Structure formats: C-alpha cells, structure tokens
XYZ file of C-alpha atoms in Angstrom:
562
model
C -26.579 -0.935 6.520
C -24.934 1.047 3.576
C -25.239 4.304 4.564
C -25.433 6.628 7.544
C -23.208 8.294 10.298
C -20.728 5.783 11.553
C -19.740 5.933 15.174
C -16.629 3.669 16.109
C -16.667 1.340 18.819
C -13.271 0.088 19.946
C -14.505 -3.049 21.842
C -17.458 -4.763 19.354
C -16.321 -8.273 20.372
C -18.436 -9.304 23.435
C -17.161 -5.695 24.890
C -13.800 -7.102 25.383
C -11.084 -5.102 24.174
C -8.467 -8.509 24.301
C -11.198 -10.455 22.169
C -11.566 -7.719 19.854
C -7.875 -7.165 19.413
C -7.104 -10.721 18.351
C -10.332 -9.906 15.738
C -8.718 -6.381 14.721
C -5.122 -7.654 14.110
C -6.562 -10.446 11.360
C -5.607 -7.875 8.204
C -2.352 -7.481 9.329
C -1.648 -11.118 10.086
C -2.979 -11.624 6.643
C -0.975 -9.252 5.029
C 2.286 -10.250 7.131
C 1.872 -14.246 6.206
C 0.975 -13.528 2.403
C 4.059 -11.708 2.432
C 6.329 -13.045 4.123
C 5.513 -17.066 4.205
C 3.336 -17.366 1.171
C 5.664 -15.102 -0.341
C 2.538 -13.643 -2.684
C 2.929 -10.526 -4.832
C 3.073 -7.359 -2.727
C 0.139 -5.797 -4.678
C -1.856 -8.859 -4.126
C -1.081 -9.566 -0.577
C -2.228 -6.515 0.449
C -5.569 -6.528 -1.885
C -6.558 -9.679 0.003
C -5.692 -7.849 3.229
C -7.833 -5.104 2.248
C -10.732 -7.123 1.734
C -10.023 -8.831 4.893
C -10.398 -5.573 6.585
C -13.433 -4.559 4.830
C -15.000 -7.945 5.942
C -14.467 -7.062 9.714
C -15.112 -3.331 9.398
C -18.546 -4.246 8.507
C -19.532 -7.570 10.024
C -17.609 -6.758 13.352
C -17.666 -2.931 13.874
C -20.912 -2.875 12.104
C -19.188 0.158 9.614
C -21.527 0.414 6.812
C -19.968 -1.148 3.409
C -19.988 2.548 1.734
C -17.989 4.145 4.716
C -15.420 0.844 4.745
C -14.906 1.220 0.911
C -14.685 4.876 0.871
C -12.449 4.775 3.312
C -10.322 2.687 1.273
C -10.818 4.981 -1.684
C -9.620 7.949 0.586
C -6.211 6.246 1.069
C -5.672 4.916 -2.194
C -6.122 8.570 -3.046
C -3.628 9.551 -0.469
C -1.017 6.652 -1.793
C -0.868 8.264 -4.703
C -1.008 12.052 -3.996
C 1.327 13.385 -2.702
C 3.304 9.407 -1.304
C 3.835 8.270 -5.125
C 3.737 11.429 -6.816
C 7.245 11.807 -4.905
C 8.554 8.717 -6.125
C 7.365 8.966 -9.711
C 9.224 12.212 -10.238
C 12.272 10.935 -8.077
C 12.999 8.524 -10.056
C 12.137 9.926 -13.331
C 15.030 12.254 -12.733
C 17.110 9.344 -11.241
C 16.541 7.519 -14.844
C 17.031 10.774 -16.663
C 20.656 10.438 -15.163
C 21.063 6.993 -16.019
C 20.190 7.353 -19.793
C 22.723 10.452 -20.510
C 25.305 8.505 -18.341
C 25.718 11.447 -16.081
C 24.846 8.609 -13.503
C 28.091 6.801 -14.384
C 30.200 10.095 -13.928
C 28.725 10.618 -10.304
C 29.754 7.143 -9.579
C 33.303 7.708 -10.707
C 33.566 10.868 -8.610
C 32.444 8.904 -5.831
C 34.729 5.960 -6.711
C 38.184 8.127 -7.103
C 38.176 9.297 -3.315
C 40.200 6.429 -2.570
C 41.853 3.328 -3.053
C 41.287 1.911 -0.098
C 37.862 -0.121 -0.257
C 37.105 0.375 3.298
C 36.979 3.948 2.423
C 34.763 3.160 -0.563
C 32.530 0.964 1.332
C 31.625 4.209 3.786
C 31.290 6.369 0.443
C 29.388 4.440 -2.066
C 27.166 1.890 0.203
C 26.250 4.896 2.934
C 26.772 8.277 1.578
C 25.993 7.731 -2.000
C 23.349 4.932 -0.792
C 21.961 7.967 1.527
C 21.764 10.183 -1.462
C 19.380 7.394 -3.278
C 17.448 7.022 -0.719
C 16.621 10.617 -0.611
C 15.463 10.881 -4.179
C 13.987 7.638 -4.892
C 14.172 4.860 -1.893
C 11.884 1.822 -2.391
C 15.017 -0.442 -2.721
C 16.707 1.922 -5.203
C 20.055 2.570 -3.325
C 20.660 -1.399 -2.442
C 20.589 -2.412 -6.159
C 22.288 0.549 -7.140
C 25.304 0.711 -4.514
C 26.009 -3.469 -4.372
C 26.434 -3.061 -8.400
C 28.870 -0.335 -7.815
C 30.657 -2.159 -5.349
C 31.026 -5.425 -7.079
C 32.567 -2.880 -10.157
C 35.110 -1.622 -7.402
C 36.027 -5.409 -6.778
C 34.059 -6.354 -3.827
C 32.860 -10.149 -3.725
C 29.172 -10.166 -4.063
C 27.625 -11.165 -1.026
C 29.735 -8.360 0.861
C 28.618 -5.994 -1.381
C 25.107 -6.967 -1.230
C 25.476 -7.002 2.503
C 26.896 -3.625 2.651
C 24.417 -2.103 0.768
C 21.614 -3.691 3.042
C 23.338 -2.641 6.707
C 24.174 0.856 5.131
C 20.112 1.672 3.991
C 18.991 2.322 7.542
C 19.551 5.742 9.122
C 18.613 7.642 5.845
C 15.469 5.521 4.929
C 13.222 7.704 7.582
C 13.754 10.431 5.327
C 13.969 8.875 2.042
C 12.194 9.790 -0.950
C 11.892 13.201 -0.091
C 10.783 12.599 3.284
C 7.974 10.409 2.030
C 7.586 7.912 5.321
C 7.047 11.120 7.151
C 5.049 12.593 5.031
C 2.738 9.674 5.156
C 2.927 9.476 9.001
C 1.559 13.013 9.447
C -0.782 12.211 7.045
C -2.639 8.878 8.774
C -2.233 10.221 12.413
C -2.717 13.987 11.864
C 0.615 14.837 14.237
C 2.274 18.370 12.323
C 4.778 17.200 9.699
C 7.483 19.053 11.144
C 7.229 18.081 14.800
C 7.330 14.324 13.150
C 10.338 15.178 10.992
C 11.987 17.175 14.041
C 11.543 14.232 16.322
C 13.115 11.440 13.820
C 15.926 13.710 13.541
C 16.450 13.184 16.984
C 16.805 9.760 16.626
C 18.124 8.178 13.184
C 21.333 10.654 13.460
C 22.457 9.212 16.606
C 21.966 5.598 14.597
C 23.995 7.080 11.660
C 27.051 7.378 13.832
C 27.039 3.637 14.274
C 26.381 2.545 10.855
C 29.752 3.368 9.104
C 31.896 1.883 11.902
C 29.667 -1.447 10.738
C 30.471 -1.036 7.411
C 34.140 -0.939 8.041
C 33.606 -3.820 9.984
C 32.050 -6.011 7.399
C 34.841 -5.044 5.011
C 37.925 -5.785 7.363
C 36.666 -6.738 10.484
C 38.099 -5.491 13.554
C 41.371 -4.979 12.323
C 39.383 -2.400 9.525
C 37.961 -0.790 12.626
C 40.888 0.329 14.756
C 42.616 1.661 11.450
C 39.805 3.076 9.661
C 37.413 4.444 12.678
C 38.534 8.414 11.775
C 36.921 8.798 8.623
C 34.289 6.225 9.558
C 33.326 8.156 12.863
C 33.566 11.667 10.969
C 31.436 10.381 8.346
C 28.677 9.177 11.028
C 28.795 12.578 12.625
C 28.639 14.761 9.771
C 25.762 12.796 8.303
C 24.090 12.452 11.814
C 24.595 16.328 12.557
C 23.419 17.781 9.154
C 20.262 15.301 9.304
C 19.234 16.921 12.403
C 19.937 20.246 11.527
C 17.973 20.072 8.112
C 15.133 18.136 9.761
C 14.667 20.402 12.134
C 15.697 23.780 10.945
C 15.866 23.550 7.011
C 13.861 21.236 5.148
C 12.652 17.898 6.244
C 12.700 16.335 2.611
C 15.992 17.657 2.190
C 17.213 15.958 5.576
C 19.352 13.047 3.703
C 20.169 14.871 0.887
C 21.882 17.448 2.423
C 23.060 15.045 5.108
C 24.732 12.933 2.506
C 26.759 15.305 0.265
C 27.840 17.215 3.613
C 29.250 13.597 4.886
C 30.738 12.868 1.177
C 32.619 16.222 0.904
C 33.894 15.530 4.787
C 35.551 12.023 4.074
C 36.854 13.708 0.812
C 38.766 16.135 2.153
C 39.712 14.276 5.575
C 41.136 11.339 3.432
C 43.087 14.198 1.240
C 45.256 14.773 4.499
C 45.175 11.366 6.198
C 45.794 7.853 5.399
C 45.623 4.527 7.300
C 48.615 2.338 8.139
C 47.670 -0.328 5.783
C 45.370 -0.104 2.682
C 42.635 -2.703 2.341
C 41.674 -4.306 -1.526
C 39.288 -7.056 -1.508
C 41.226 -10.042 -2.957
C 39.160 -12.630 -5.562
C 37.923 -15.655 -3.729
C 39.886 -18.222 -2.571
C 42.885 -15.675 -1.724
C 44.007 -13.598 0.959
C 42.721 -9.558 1.225
C 45.552 -7.248 -0.120
C 46.899 -5.135 1.917
C 49.760 -2.795 1.915
C 51.410 -0.235 3.631
C 50.595 3.591 3.383
C 48.034 2.989 0.463
C 48.581 1.771 -3.019
C 45.820 -0.675 -3.203
C 45.085 -1.674 -6.541
C 42.873 1.063 -8.263
C 40.105 -0.283 -10.594
C 40.739 1.956 -13.897
C 38.226 4.361 -14.844
C 37.780 7.102 -17.140
C 38.661 10.380 -15.927
C 36.064 12.823 -16.372
C 36.280 16.738 -17.226
C 34.717 19.126 -14.513
C 32.116 20.193 -16.604
C 30.894 16.088 -16.675
C 31.495 16.307 -12.900
C 29.416 19.573 -12.515
C 26.432 17.978 -14.822
C 26.420 14.746 -12.918
C 25.977 16.970 -9.658
C 23.666 19.698 -11.133
C 20.225 17.660 -10.729
C 21.116 17.259 -6.897
C 22.187 21.004 -6.433
C 19.154 22.115 -8.481
C 16.507 19.834 -6.289
C 18.410 21.538 -3.348
C 17.827 24.981 -4.487
C 14.422 24.529 -5.590
C 13.004 23.369 -2.391
C 15.129 25.837 -0.287
C 13.424 28.375 -2.191
C 10.217 26.945 -2.015
C 9.947 25.968 1.695
C 12.278 28.882 2.931
C 11.362 31.940 1.315
C 8.125 33.353 2.834
C 6.948 35.325 -0.284
C 7.108 31.934 -2.264
C 6.044 29.592 0.274
C 2.896 31.587 1.307
C 0.354 30.226 3.961
C -1.985 27.062 3.292
C -5.711 27.224 3.704
C -6.307 26.931 7.413
C -9.583 25.066 6.703
C -11.844 23.704 4.333
C -13.283 26.654 1.652
C -10.428 29.204 2.428
C -7.538 30.264 -0.125
C -3.745 30.440 0.707
C -1.146 32.600 -0.150
C 2.345 32.072 -2.867
C 2.546 28.510 -3.679
C -0.436 27.651 -1.323
C -2.987 29.923 -3.116
C -3.899 26.722 -5.552
C -3.893 24.337 -2.395
C -7.221 23.250 -1.459
C -8.509 21.191 1.624
C -11.896 19.292 1.202
C -13.726 17.005 3.064
C -13.681 13.648 1.904
C -17.126 12.971 0.112
C -19.717 10.914 1.595
C -17.564 10.141 5.066
C -19.379 11.341 8.416
C -17.269 9.226 11.333
C -17.221 9.850 14.981
C -15.310 8.337 17.276
C -16.416 6.833 20.485
C -16.637 9.912 22.362
C -19.077 11.150 19.905
C -16.578 13.752 18.293
C -16.357 14.068 14.439
C -12.918 12.405 12.965
C -11.666 14.554 10.769
C -11.415 13.503 7.018
C -10.067 15.996 5.121
C -7.670 15.803 2.145
C -5.543 18.167 1.179
C -4.426 18.827 -2.435
C -1.589 21.333 -2.433
C -0.651 21.168 -6.152
C 2.219 23.573 -6.621
C 3.604 23.015 -2.689
C 3.989 18.945 -2.850
C 7.455 17.694 -2.614
C 6.394 15.660 -5.747
C 5.596 18.683 -7.749
C 8.632 20.748 -6.207
C 10.655 17.447 -7.444
C 9.062 17.728 -11.405
C 9.967 21.308 -11.252
C 13.814 20.629 -10.510
C 14.041 18.067 -13.218
C 12.310 20.157 -16.018
C 14.874 22.790 -14.547
C 17.559 19.942 -15.058
C 16.884 19.052 -18.663
C 18.770 21.559 -20.154
C 21.788 20.871 -18.489
C 21.549 17.275 -18.857
C 21.271 18.027 -22.881
C 17.798 16.247 -22.818
C 14.939 17.566 -25.140
C 11.143 17.286 -24.384
C 10.415 14.586 -26.429
C 13.194 12.171 -24.851
C 12.099 13.326 -21.210
C 8.552 12.703 -21.902
C 9.197 9.033 -23.227
C 11.211 8.487 -19.978
C 8.309 9.669 -17.818
C 6.512 7.453 -19.499
C 8.887 4.325 -18.831
C 9.215 5.414 -15.133
C 5.117 5.366 -14.837
C 5.389 1.430 -16.548
C 8.384 0.724 -14.099
C 6.713 1.816 -10.980
C 3.387 0.675 -11.742
C 2.876 -2.313 -9.348
C 4.776 -0.248 -6.999
C 2.053 2.241 -7.299
C -0.599 -0.053 -7.087
C 0.690 -1.749 -3.716
C 1.298 1.490 -1.963
C -2.136 2.535 -2.667
C -3.272 -0.654 -1.401
C -1.467 -0.728 1.685
C -2.670 2.945 2.100
C -6.103 1.953 1.550
C -5.609 -0.691 4.206
C -4.041 1.519 6.932
C -7.326 3.718 6.060
C -9.636 1.284 6.654
C -8.450 0.065 9.714
C -8.418 3.942 11.131
C -11.612 4.585 10.172
C -13.396 1.452 11.286
C -11.431 1.785 14.724
C -9.571 -1.443 14.243
C -6.304 0.234 14.717
C -7.148 1.980 17.849
C -8.730 -1.186 19.565
C -5.218 -2.563 18.734
C -3.495 0.782 20.007
C -5.489 0.725 23.673
C -4.702 -3.112 24.002
C -0.924 -2.219 23.653
C -1.320 0.649 25.509
C -1.756 -1.664 28.471
C 2.604 -2.292 28.542
C 2.520 1.267 30.393
C 5.430 3.054 30.069
C 7.343 0.296 28.831
C 5.632 0.581 25.526
C 8.132 3.115 24.816
C 10.590 0.628 24.950
C 8.718 -1.680 22.667
C 7.212 0.871 20.133
C 10.495 0.833 17.634
C 9.851 -2.928 17.465
C 6.605 -2.412 16.116
C 8.123 -0.015 13.064
C 10.807 -2.790 12.625
C 8.431 -5.566 12.425
C 6.275 -3.486 9.704
C 9.074 -2.718 7.830
C 10.325 -6.258 7.928
C 7.564 -7.663 6.303
C 6.489 -5.030 4.128
C 9.586 -3.915 2.760
C 8.408 -0.145 3.430
C 8.870 2.184 5.698
C 6.259 4.197 4.158
C 3.884 1.150 4.652
C 4.600 0.415 7.898
C 4.036 4.113 9.070
C 0.352 3.927 7.311
C -0.250 0.581 9.262
C 1.219 1.243 12.720
C 1.034 5.381 13.047
C -2.367 5.626 14.289
C -1.849 2.542 16.754
C 1.674 4.258 18.253
C -0.537 7.622 18.694
C -3.432 5.889 20.462
C -1.124 3.548 22.569
C 0.706 6.662 23.294
C -1.944 8.733 24.668
C -3.401 6.037 26.772
C -0.053 5.099 28.458
C 0.882 9.004 29.047
C 3.599 8.925 26.543
C 4.588 11.639 23.767
C 2.497 10.748 20.651
C 5.189 12.611 18.645
C 7.607 10.281 20.217
C 6.058 7.251 19.616
C 4.980 7.891 16.005
C 8.475 9.166 15.183
C 9.855 5.682 17.237
C 7.968 3.581 14.730
C 9.469 5.316 11.687
C 12.885 5.175 13.519
C 12.562 1.800 14.399
C 11.303 0.891 11.084
C 14.329 1.503 8.990
C 16.348 -1.164 10.874
C 13.753 -3.691 9.391
C 14.434 -2.587 5.863
C 17.768 -4.797 5.846
C 15.807 -8.201 6.345
C 12.659 -7.291 4.403
C 12.163 -10.186 1.813
C 11.591 -7.797 -0.817
C 14.980 -6.037 0.088
C 17.049 -9.127 0.195
C 15.426 -10.526 -3.226
C 16.466 -7.011 -4.763
C 20.131 -7.321 -3.030
C 20.333 -11.057 -4.368
C 19.341 -10.417 -7.810
C 21.426 -7.351 -8.248
C 24.709 -9.349 -7.368
C 23.840 -12.255 -9.132
C 22.754 -14.419 -5.827
C 19.548 -15.501 -6.942
C 18.153 -18.055 -4.568
C 20.810 -17.115 -1.669
C 18.525 -14.742 0.029
C 18.518 -16.795 2.989
C 23.024 -16.627 3.033
C 22.318 -12.782 2.988
C 19.788 -12.905 5.490
C 21.782 -14.499 8.015
C 24.563 -11.849 7.169
C 22.557 -8.942 7.915
C 20.340 -10.215 10.828
C 22.283 -9.750 13.614
C 23.695 -6.019 12.900
C 19.536 -5.549 12.452
C 18.715 -6.806 15.866
C 22.106 -4.804 17.178
C 20.734 -1.456 16.026
C 17.473 -2.371 16.882
C 18.247 -2.844 20.419
C 20.392 0.611 20.187
C 17.046 2.606 19.000
C 14.622 0.973 21.512
C 16.876 2.058 24.186
C 17.157 5.410 23.109
C 13.260 5.540 22.624
C 12.665 4.430 26.062
C 15.568 6.930 27.707
C 13.737 9.981 25.626
C 10.455 8.883 27.438
C 12.020 9.077 30.628
C 13.828 12.457 32.239
C 17.229 11.168 31.390
C 16.374 12.093 27.715
C 13.157 13.874 27.562
C 14.880 16.978 26.750
C 15.308 15.302 23.041
C 11.442 14.807 22.378
C 9.910 17.651 20.345
C 7.227 19.508 22.724
C 8.638 17.542 25.870
C-alpha cells in the first residue's frame, strides 16, 4: 500500500497494547543504544532510528510508505524552520561578538564583580551561562563558561563540573525557547500555556542551583558563608524567569532572568562581603582563604564604558526587538486562524498550510491536524536575524564580514542542523503512525503515579540525546497521550517532560564530551560523569516530587488552566 488515507491503530500486534508497545519503542531503543553504547555520531544514530521507525510504521502499523516518508519530511522541515532557524541566527550573533572581541569584554565585565571564586562561579557558570543558553544552547554555555572559569584560576575538572551543573534551570528556555516551541509544535498545545507551565517549575529549581555551585566550589563552609548571594541569585533568576514566561515573553525568559540575577549579585556584593574570601589553589596545595576579601585577582584589562556598552548591546537589542514584536499589538498583529486566511502586522505574511499529501485519521476516525505554519517575519529566528542586523553598526561590522561570519556559522552547525532535522523526522513518523500513542496508552496504566514518573522520561531523553528539544520531540506526544488517559493535565505532563529533561543535560555523553574537551580532559568523561551524576539525580527527584504535587490538590493551583 503506497498512498491512501491512513487510520491509526494503536494495538496492531495481536490486538495487544503491551506487545505493540514492545515494538513501538524499538526506534527509541535503537537511538539510545547507538548514541549511548555504540557512541555513533548523533546524525547517523538518528538516521538509523528513522529507518527503523519507517519500517515499523509500514510493516507493523500498515501505514502507506509515502505517508511514512512524508511524515518524516514534515518533521525535518519543522526541525529546520522554526527550530534550527533560531539556533543559526543566535550563534551567528554570538560569533560576531567573539570575532570583534566584545565577548572578551563581556567576560571581563562579569569576572570583575568579585575576587571570590564562589561568587565568580555564580556569576559566570549560572548567570552568564544562562545568557549563553538563552541565545545559543546546544552545549555552547558549557564550553564557554568552563574555559572562562579556568582562565580565572579554577581547576579543570571543577570548572567543567560547575558549567555542567549550572546548565540546568535555563535549558528549557534555551535558544530563545526552542525546546518549548518544539514541544508546542509536536503536541498541538498552546505555546503560551506550555511556556507558562514550565515557568512554574524550573524557577523553583533555579533557587537550588546556585547553592549547589557554591557547595561544589567550597563545600559546606562555602554554603554557610555564601548562602546570601547564592540564594538571592536563584530567587531573582526564578522570579524573572516566571514573570517573563507567564506575562512578558517566553523567548526572552532566560535573557531577562540572567541579566536580572547578575545585576542583583553585582549590587549585593557591593554592600556585602563574606568573612573569608575563597581562591582556588594550584593542585597539591590548600585552597587560599583570606579574611574580609583580598583574594588574588586574576589580572584583567580595564575596559572603557563604551566598550562595555557595545559588549552588552546585542543582548539589549534582542530584548527591545522581541518586546516590540511580541508586545506592541500594532506590530505583532494577529496570525491567520486557519489555512487560506491572512494575518495582520508581522503576521500579515504568515501562511498556515496543510502539509501536502498527508490524510491521517486517529483510531476514532477523526482527522489528525497536519498543518505547517510559515511565520516568516514573526518567527523567533527572524527576529534574531533582525536584531543581529541592527547590532552590526554598533559592533562595527560591515556587511561583507557579517555575511562571511554567517557562512562560517552554517558550516559550524551543519551536523547539528542535520541531527535536529532527523530527530524531528523520527518524532513525527512515530507520532503520525501511532507508535507514540501506543506507548502513551501503555504508560498511562500507571495512573496518577505517572505524574511522578513524567519528568524521568524527559530526563532520560536528554541524557541520551543531549537536547531538551530532541527529548520534547520524541516524548511530547507520549506525555500528552498518557496524561489524557490517566486523567492528568496534558499541559502539566508535557511541561514536565521539558523541566525534567533539563536535569539530564549534565550527564549526556555529548555535553560531557564538550566539557571535557573544553578543559583539556579528553578521555576523562567518566570522572566528570561521576562528579555530576549525584546532582542530576537529586535535582531530578526534587522535580518529580514537585510535578507530582502539582498534579494533586496540594499544588494544583500552580497548573496553567488547572
């Protein structure tokens, strides 16, 4: 059968949901084994998993061959636009700041806040790392902040551990909220609801992370001495992440939170100092502590106010562009309600089209939506491109240089683009064939307890794929299906996939490899894994408890629409 209307069957193997689930999970197992055990390159592992999903969709689920392939093509298209369109332009802006030296100015600006390395860990690993996660994601903040910490005197393995543990709370809103945009795309749930719900989970986690960083740097004594700025940083970050995701702008959540928390720590350390100041000592000696500050400062160049302003300018321009584009009705406009209609404002060129050639029905006989949104102007990636163009004269970059930088960025990201497109293709094939729904119906058998288990699925997905975006594309529909059959909030469970997923990032093979390479510890990923595994599990347990309580009368007032 090559082309026909396709109706999903969720128990194609002997009419058994359990047996069908054992088959439906095979593409995910293949992906996880190839990535985590065989250590195949991510795009090759995803390609093999896509092939397995197509074979199962056709031979087991009786999906027409062209429908299976077309579903994968639809997913790949969504992987490029709007997903990687965001990442490409975000990293282009970052690369421009590196080429012009303004990134170094920004680094020195953060490092000058305090001589105390516990404060530096908070400012650089958490606040600045969150800013990098907001704009680029995909391992960029881990690589950058670990190198910056080493430059300030941290030991390599500690710098890498700090960068990995800090790269948690901001991840769900990373790359201008790419994971949440993906989650909305694959589940069909409103982006605003998902962003708001995640913004009621990860901010609670953010209160704990800076305290964890201080403990990594200086143990219990460090927490006793440095809990005021650490707690302040986490609280401010959490509050502004909540406010931005629920009331202002989901794509800007991490940018606003990172800048606000960094400013809070900066102002606080101007009027407060710990009894002792901590400085990392060379290997084989005791860490240095001096009374009332006075630790040895890493020598830095003194930048002018104009240089510092230009270093911060790209992020300020991004904020202004996004605020105008998302909060000024005359500019924002209204998107078309359905295919064939036109929008207004930035949405005037937006087109919603039915993906050609797909005619899919669920088991009840109702049509499955197969629309594709082409919001050329209002897409977050396009707004980033506009912000980058506006930043060029501020950074002193000409059109030719900017274009060459864009070409290098595309070359830098070519395998990342391919990987994301393939992972999204895998997710869409599994979703449209009914494989994901089969798994969702099966895990829904856990009933109310599924709320506790939900974050673990996201954690597992990110631990293996290294990406909250990929995890959401793989498990988003499964979470929604399980929620609907377990009488739980679909928005809560989908958000829990993303919020739980952020805690798997620090133990993912990709991120461990990035961190190890950045600090010159190639081949010692195992040592680093053991350093951060405990933090990942402790934070995951905390998230599981939080989500479970949000599914009960205890905290259900936190659930969007609950």
